[in-house]
Tab-separated table of C-alpha atoms (C1' of nucleotides) in Angstrom:
chain	number	residue	atom	x	y	z
A	115	MET	CA	-30.771	-97.147	-62.396
A	116	LEU	CA	-31.162	-97.890	-66.014
A	117	GLN	CA	-33.053	-101.122	-65.380
A	118	GLN	CA	-36.500	-100.435	-66.819
A	119	THR	CA	-35.963	-96.678	-66.621
A	120	PRO	CA	-35.315	-94.333	-69.559
A	121	VAL	CA	-31.852	-92.761	-69.754
A	122	ALA	CA	-33.159	-89.201	-69.759
A	123	ARG	CA	-34.866	-89.719	-66.425
A	124	VAL	CA	-31.888	-91.424	-64.850
A	125	GLU	CA	-29.177	-88.955	-65.768
A	126	PRO	CA	-29.796	-86.133	-63.296
A	127	VAL	CA	-30.233	-88.578	-60.393
A	128	TRP	CA	-27.143	-90.458	-61.447
A	129	ARG	CA	-24.964	-87.295	-61.541
A	130	ALA	CA	-26.111	-86.187	-58.083
A	131	TRP	CA	-25.614	-89.749	-56.825
A	132	LEU	CA	-22.005	-89.996	-57.967
A	133	THR	CA	-21.236	-86.576	-56.594
A	134	ARG	CA	-22.467	-87.704	-53.207
A	135	TRP	CA	-21.119	-91.264	-53.270
A	136	PRO	CA	-18.193	-91.351	-55.717
A	137	ALA	CA	-16.948	-94.835	-54.837
A	138	PRO	CA	-18.582	-98.098	-53.688
A	139	ALA	CA	-17.145	-97.664	-50.166
A	140	ASP	CA	-18.944	-94.291	-49.899
A	141	LEU	CA	-22.348	-95.776	-50.784
A	142	ALA	CA	-21.737	-98.837	-48.648
A	143	GLY	CA	-21.546	-96.722	-45.515
A	144	ALA	CA	-24.592	-94.597	-46.177
A	145	ARG	CA	-27.878	-94.880	-44.297
A	146	PRO	CA	-30.462	-96.819	-46.279
A	147	ALA	CA	-32.971	-94.040	-45.630
A	148	GLU	CA	-30.677	-91.549	-47.355
A	149	VAL	CA	-30.066	-93.923	-50.230
A	150	LEU	CA	-33.846	-94.305	-50.742
A	151	ARG	CA	-34.338	-90.531	-50.590
A	152	ALA	CA	-31.563	-89.938	-53.118
A	153	TRP	CA	-33.177	-92.545	-55.358
A	154	ASP	CA	-36.167	-90.192	-55.306
A	155	ARG	CA	-38.772	-91.123	-57.879
A	156	LEU	CA	-36.784	-93.400	-60.130
A	157	GLY	CA	-39.164	-96.223	-59.203
A	158	TYR	CA	-38.617	-99.799	-58.121
A	159	PRO	CA	-36.902	-98.644	-54.868
A	160	ARG	CA	-35.689	-102.172	-54.179
A	161	ARG	CA	-33.090	-101.399	-56.836
A	162	ALA	CA	-31.704	-98.685	-54.508
A	163	LEU	CA	-31.271	-101.146	-51.657
A	164	ARG	CA	-29.681	-103.714	-53.971
A	165	LEU	CA	-27.310	-101.119	-55.350
A	166	GLN	CA	-26.176	-100.363	-51.845
A	167	GLU	CA	-25.885	-104.083	-51.035
A	168	CYS	CA	-23.884	-104.395	-54.224
A	169	ALA	CA	-21.563	-101.594	-53.024
A	170	GLN	CA	-21.140	-103.304	-49.671
A	171	VAL	CA	-20.192	-106.608	-51.280
A	172	ILE	CA	-17.733	-104.872	-53.613
A	173	THR	CA	-16.195	-103.043	-50.701
A	174	ALA	CA	-15.963	-106.067	-48.422
A	175	GLU	CA	-15.136	-108.797	-50.905
A	176	HIS	CA	-13.575	-107.108	-53.908
A	177	ASP	CA	-11.385	-104.486	-52.264
A	178	GLY	CA	-13.649	-101.775	-53.519
A	179	VAL	CA	-13.193	-102.578	-57.120
A	180	VAL	CA	-16.119	-103.480	-59.408
A	181	PRO	CA	-15.560	-107.042	-60.733
A	182	ASP	CA	-14.433	-107.084	-64.362
A	183	THR	CA	-15.921	-110.383	-65.502
A	184	GLU	CA	-19.488	-111.305	-66.348
A	185	ALA	CA	-19.491	-114.130	-63.819
A	186	GLY	CA	-18.102	-111.912	-61.090
A	187	LEU	CA	-20.679	-109.201	-61.809
A	188	LEU	CA	-23.516	-111.694	-62.043
A	189	ALA	CA	-22.816	-112.862	-58.522
A	190	LEU	CA	-23.556	-109.338	-57.127
A	191	PRO	CA	-26.996	-108.455	-55.759
A	192	GLY	CA	-29.244	-106.641	-58.265
A	193	ILE	CA	-26.960	-107.581	-61.179
A	194	GLY	CA	-28.613	-109.861	-63.726
A	195	ARG	CA	-27.554	-111.019	-67.143
A	196	TYR	CA	-28.131	-107.684	-68.806
A	197	THR	CA	-26.286	-105.485	-66.303
A	198	ALA	CA	-23.393	-107.974	-65.971
A	199	ALA	CA	-22.952	-107.960	-69.729
A	200	ALA	CA	-23.290	-104.207	-70.005
A	201	VAL	CA	-20.701	-103.454	-67.335
A	202	ALA	CA	-18.281	-106.111	-68.661
A	203	ALA	CA	-18.558	-104.685	-72.152
A	204	PHE	CA	-18.838	-100.941	-71.601
A	205	ALA	CA	-16.748	-100.497	-68.493
A	206	TYR	CA	-14.081	-103.106	-69.194
A	207	GLY	CA	-14.170	-103.610	-72.969
A	208	ARG	CA	-14.938	-107.285	-72.705
A	209	SER	CA	-16.787	-109.370	-75.237
A	210	ALA	CA	-20.385	-109.885	-73.971
A	211	VAL	CA	-23.881	-109.949	-75.419
A	212	VAL	CA	-25.782	-106.953	-74.039
A	213	LEU	CA	-29.301	-108.079	-74.703
A	214	ASP	CA	-31.522	-105.282	-73.574
A	215	THR	CA	-35.016	-104.483	-74.875
A	216	ASN	CA	-33.526	-102.285	-77.606
A	217	VAL	CA	-31.104	-104.840	-78.980
A	218	ARG	CA	-33.748	-107.565	-78.824
A	219	ARG	CA	-36.089	-105.417	-80.870
A	220	VAL	CA	-33.493	-104.490	-83.498
A	221	LEU	CA	-32.517	-108.157	-83.957
A	222	ALA	CA	-36.180	-109.293	-84.054
A	223	ARG	CA	-36.879	-106.857	-86.832
A	224	ALA	CA	-33.685	-107.007	-88.870
A	225	LEU	CA	-33.204	-110.746	-88.692
A	226	ASP	CA	-36.636	-112.254	-88.072
A	227	GLY	CA	-38.910	-109.788	-89.753
A	228	ARG	CA	-41.006	-109.495	-86.604
A	229	ALA	CA	-42.346	-106.281	-85.104
A	230	LEU	CA	-41.208	-107.121	-81.579
A	231	PRO	CA	-39.217	-109.874	-79.839
A	232	PRO	CA	-41.085	-112.654	-78.003
A	233	PRO	CA	-42.392	-111.749	-74.489
A	234	THR	CA	-39.859	-113.940	-72.748
A	235	LEU	CA	-36.150	-114.070	-73.423
A	236	GLY	CA	-34.959	-117.631	-73.770
A	237	ARG	CA	-31.766	-119.497	-74.353
A	238	ALA	CA	-32.272	-119.774	-78.069
A	239	GLU	CA	-32.613	-116.021	-78.530
A	240	ARG	CA	-29.495	-115.392	-76.399
A	241	GLU	CA	-27.381	-117.892	-78.292
A	242	ARG	CA	-28.562	-116.607	-81.657
A	243	ALA	CA	-27.642	-113.028	-80.623
A	244	ALA	CA	-24.231	-114.328	-79.418
A	245	SER	CA	-23.678	-115.919	-82.815
A	246	HIS	CA	-23.837	-112.472	-84.422
A	247	LEU	CA	-21.421	-110.872	-81.955
A	248	PRO	CA	-18.118	-109.891	-83.612
A	249	ALA	CA	-15.202	-111.963	-82.374
A	250	ASP	CA	-12.868	-109.024	-81.667
A	251	PRO	CA	-13.667	-107.601	-78.216
A	252	ALA	CA	-13.299	-103.923	-79.202
A	253	THR	CA	-15.544	-104.503	-82.237
A	254	SER	CA	-18.068	-106.408	-80.123
A	255	VAL	CA	-18.383	-103.446	-77.786
A	256	ARG	CA	-19.146	-101.210	-80.756
A	257	TRP	CA	-21.695	-103.734	-81.995
A	258	ASN	CA	-23.489	-103.640	-78.612
A	259	VAL	CA	-23.421	-99.847	-78.426
A	260	GLY	CA	-24.576	-99.506	-82.021
A	261	LEU	CA	-27.526	-101.836	-81.760
A	262	MET	CA	-28.569	-100.406	-78.444
A	263	GLU	CA	-28.517	-96.835	-79.673
A	264	LEU	CA	-30.150	-97.788	-82.887
A	265	GLY	CA	-33.026	-99.343	-80.904
A	266	ALA	CA	-33.279	-96.429	-78.537
A	267	LEU	CA	-33.204	-93.638	-81.163
A	268	VAL	CA	-34.245	-95.054	-84.548
A	269	CYS	CA	-35.709	-98.552	-84.357
A	270	THR	CA	-38.101	-97.560	-81.549
A	271	ALA	CA	-40.965	-99.667	-80.409
A	272	ARG	CA	-43.807	-97.351	-81.299
A	273	SER	CA	-42.785	-95.176	-84.249
A	274	PRO	CA	-39.592	-96.457	-85.878
A	275	ARG	CA	-37.796	-94.016	-88.173
A	276	CYS	CA	-37.120	-96.549	-90.875
A	277	THR	CA	-36.209	-94.022	-93.467
A	278	GLN	CA	-33.274	-92.896	-91.308
A	279	CYS	CA	-32.167	-96.425	-90.443
A	280	PRO	CA	-28.762	-97.595	-91.589
A	281	LEU	CA	-30.169	-101.123	-91.824
A	282	ARG	CA	-33.144	-100.227	-94.007
A	283	GLU	CA	-31.728	-102.062	-97.037
A	284	GLN	CA	-31.298	-105.311	-95.082
A	285	CYS	CA	-34.139	-105.254	-92.531
A	286	ALA	CA	-36.394	-108.327	-92.863
A	287	TRP	CA	-39.288	-106.552	-91.088
A	288	LEU	CA	-39.198	-103.493	-93.349
A	289	ARG	CA	-38.882	-105.708	-96.433
A	290	ALA	CA	-41.973	-107.623	-95.284
A	291	GLY	CA	-43.970	-104.445	-95.053
A	292	ARG	CA	-43.652	-103.972	-91.286
A	293	PRO	CA	-46.196	-106.636	-90.255
A	294	ALA	CA	-47.949	-106.191	-86.879
A	295	ASP	CA	-46.802	-107.786	-83.616
A	296	GLU	CA	-47.949	-111.348	-83.532
A	297	HIS	CA	-47.674	-111.569	-79.741
A	298	ALA	CA	-49.830	-108.514	-79.133
A	299	ALA	CA	-52.623	-110.569	-77.594
A	300	ARG	CA	-50.260	-112.042	-75.000
A	301	ARG	CA	-48.701	-108.778	-73.959
A	302	ARG	CA	-50.643	-107.571	-70.972
A	303	THR	CA	-49.932	-104.063	-69.922
A	304	GLN	CA	-49.575	-103.898	-66.150
A	305	ALA	CA	-52.413	-102.242	-64.361
A	306	TRP	CA	-51.560	-99.305	-62.177
A	307	HIS	CA	-54.546	-97.463	-60.693
A	308	GLY	CA	-55.724	-99.202	-57.562
A	309	THR	CA	-52.873	-101.687	-57.460
A	310	ASP	CA	-50.592	-102.498	-54.570
A	311	ARG	CA	-47.743	-100.981	-56.550
A	312	GLN	CA	-49.473	-97.657	-56.594
A	313	VAL	CA	-50.169	-97.801	-52.820
A	314	ARG	CA	-46.573	-98.809	-52.113
A	315	GLY	CA	-45.430	-95.901	-54.185
A	316	ARG	CA	-47.588	-93.467	-52.220
A	317	ILE	CA	-46.307	-94.797	-48.912
A	318	MET	CA	-42.712	-94.462	-50.010
A	319	ALA	CA	-43.254	-90.946	-51.326
A	320	HIS	CA	-44.770	-90.015	-47.930
A	321	LEU	CA	-41.899	-91.443	-45.940
A	322	ARG	CA	-39.298	-89.915	-48.254
A	323	ALA	CA	-40.685	-86.509	-47.430
A	324	HIS	CA	-39.547	-86.802	-43.805
A	325	PRO	CA	-36.056	-86.745	-42.255
A	326	PRO	CA	-34.558	-90.219	-41.961
A	327	GLU	CA	-34.503	-90.306	-38.196
A	328	GLU	CA	-38.125	-89.244	-37.804
A	329	TRP	CA	-40.852	-91.752	-37.160
A	330	ALA	CA	-42.900	-90.402	-40.005
A	331	ALA	CA	-46.225	-92.097	-40.033
A	332	THR	CA	-48.577	-94.280	-38.104
A	333	ALA	CA	-50.146	-97.423	-39.414
A	334	GLU	CA	-53.463	-95.617	-39.318
A	335	LEU	CA	-52.211	-92.795	-41.516
A	336	LEU	CA	-50.605	-95.194	-43.945
A	337	ALA	CA	-53.737	-97.273	-43.972
A	338	ALA	CA	-55.560	-94.197	-45.115
A	339	GLY	CA	-53.300	-94.129	-48.124
A	340	ALA	CA	-50.582	-91.937	-46.592
A	341	ASP	CA	-52.547	-88.849	-47.547
A	342	GLY	CA	-55.473	-88.784	-45.184
A	343	ALA	CA	-58.000	-90.463	-47.397
A	344	ASP	CA	-60.874	-92.329	-45.850
A	345	PRO	CA	-59.941	-96.005	-45.640
A	346	GLY	CA	-63.603	-96.936	-45.726
A	347	ALA	CA	-63.910	-95.325	-49.124
A	348	LEU	CA	-61.249	-97.543	-50.582
A	349	PRO	CA	-62.436	-100.453	-52.769
A	350	ASP	CA	-60.122	-102.712	-50.805
A	351	PRO	CA	-59.699	-101.433	-47.189
A	352	GLY	CA	-57.060	-104.090	-46.482
A	353	GLN	CA	-54.803	-103.024	-49.318
A	354	PRO	CA	-52.791	-100.286	-47.596
A	355	THR	CA	-51.999	-102.543	-44.676
A	356	ARG	CA	-50.965	-105.256	-47.042
A	357	ALA	CA	-48.832	-102.885	-49.033
A	358	LEU	CA	-47.170	-101.594	-45.872
A	359	ALA	CA	-46.377	-105.130	-44.714
A	360	SER	CA	-44.862	-105.932	-48.070
A	361	LEU	CA	-42.672	-102.833	-47.865
A	362	VAL	CA	-41.444	-103.876	-44.427
A	363	ALA	CA	-40.777	-107.365	-45.702
A	364	ASP	CA	-38.767	-105.864	-48.552
A	365	GLY	CA	-36.660	-103.817	-46.152
A	366	LEU	CA	-37.934	-100.588	-47.645
A	367	VAL	CA	-39.751	-99.493	-44.477
A	368	SER	CA	-38.785	-99.769	-40.813
A	369	ALA	CA	-41.422	-100.700	-38.261
A	370	GLY	CA	-41.129	-99.203	-34.820
A	371	THR	CA	-41.038	-101.296	-31.639
A	372	GLY	CA	-41.736	-100.587	-28.036
A	373	VAL	CA	-42.938	-97.026	-27.519
A	374	GLN	CA	-42.683	-96.519	-31.301
A	375	ALA	CA	-44.864	-99.508	-32.075
A	376	GLY	CA	-47.318	-98.636	-34.828
A	377	TRP	CA	-44.985	-96.017	-36.251
A	378	TYR	CA	-42.993	-96.247	-39.437
A	379	ARG	CA	-40.070	-94.605	-41.168
A	380	LEU	CA	-37.445	-95.298	-43.829
A	381	PRO	CA	-34.896	-97.948	-42.711
B	48	DA	C1'	-42.737	-119.475	-67.267
B	49	DA	C1'	-45.362	-116.283	-64.696
B	50	DC	C1'	-45.578	-112.868	-61.486
B	51	DC	C1'	-44.326	-108.899	-58.794
B	52	DC	C1'	-42.188	-104.532	-58.563
B	53	DG	C1'	-42.663	-97.429	-59.900
B	54	DG	C1'	-43.074	-93.666	-62.172
B	55	DG	C1'	-42.862	-90.509	-65.928
B	56	DG	C1'	-43.181	-89.052	-70.693
B	57	DG	C1'	-44.504	-89.756	-75.605
B	58	DC	C1'	-48.153	-90.162	-78.509
C	89	DG	C1'	-55.655	-93.389	-71.764
C	90	DC	C1'	-52.352	-96.531	-73.438
C	91	DC	C1'	-47.695	-97.950	-74.093
C	92	DC	C1'	-42.930	-98.220	-73.168
C	93	DC	C1'	-38.794	-97.943	-70.760
C	94	DA	C1'	-30.336	-99.823	-70.590
C	95	DG	C1'	-34.518	-105.875	-65.823
C	96	DG	C1'	-34.024	-108.666	-61.517
C	97	DG	C1'	-35.636	-111.787	-58.107
C	98	DT	C1'	-38.922	-115.034	-56.457
C	99	DT	C1'	-42.144	-118.758	-56.912
DNA sequence: AACCCGGGGGC
DNA sequence: GCCCCAGGGTT
């Protein structure tokens, strides 16, 4: 849930989620439609399906116990380098480099004197971070937590609170006068209005509003933007159909067959 | 390496 | 309005 989503927005959904599905086996047996509805508006709904797949693999192949090694975690669906390291370190106390956006930024500033880390995370950056990880596992966990929290609360991307920073005396970026981001030109903020992502989001919101067993919408309605808009007025009339097809391909939407052909609902 | 994938809140 | 957020998977 925390992948690309702020903690404050995750917390209430997470609490309700664990009340409803306390263990992997509970989530594994849920209906995907209910999982997607419980995910609500956290965004990137494919994460919800992968989390359930993850629970199913853990239930079927790991006796219901979350793997306790980075390699074991990394093999699970929806678990990448970051999440594998975070769970290994924070849940199991193992030594791992938890390189999230916050830690990358703190290291880029403190060690390299740069405003922000490079757009893509490469091997060199990972290995350099690993070289700074304390050898003792318990200490390494504190190192990860400390840098992550520092990045989230003090060394923030937009308005860092340098006067309150415990690293202010040793920060290369602050010492250099907080120079601007040299990669600014290459960072392209993702468009939103009028994109397929926005249309996909609207379709999912529409389907979430209906009971899971109900065939909730026709292709025609969804082609109208799931809210009754005039398709002819859209800049790209083919976009809703394309977005719907991509949702079906992703397993986020179920397409009816037979007498239900042309109707859609959550899977 | 580049691209795709949501949605909300801070400023 | 723009920017950012405890990234992952595919091409």
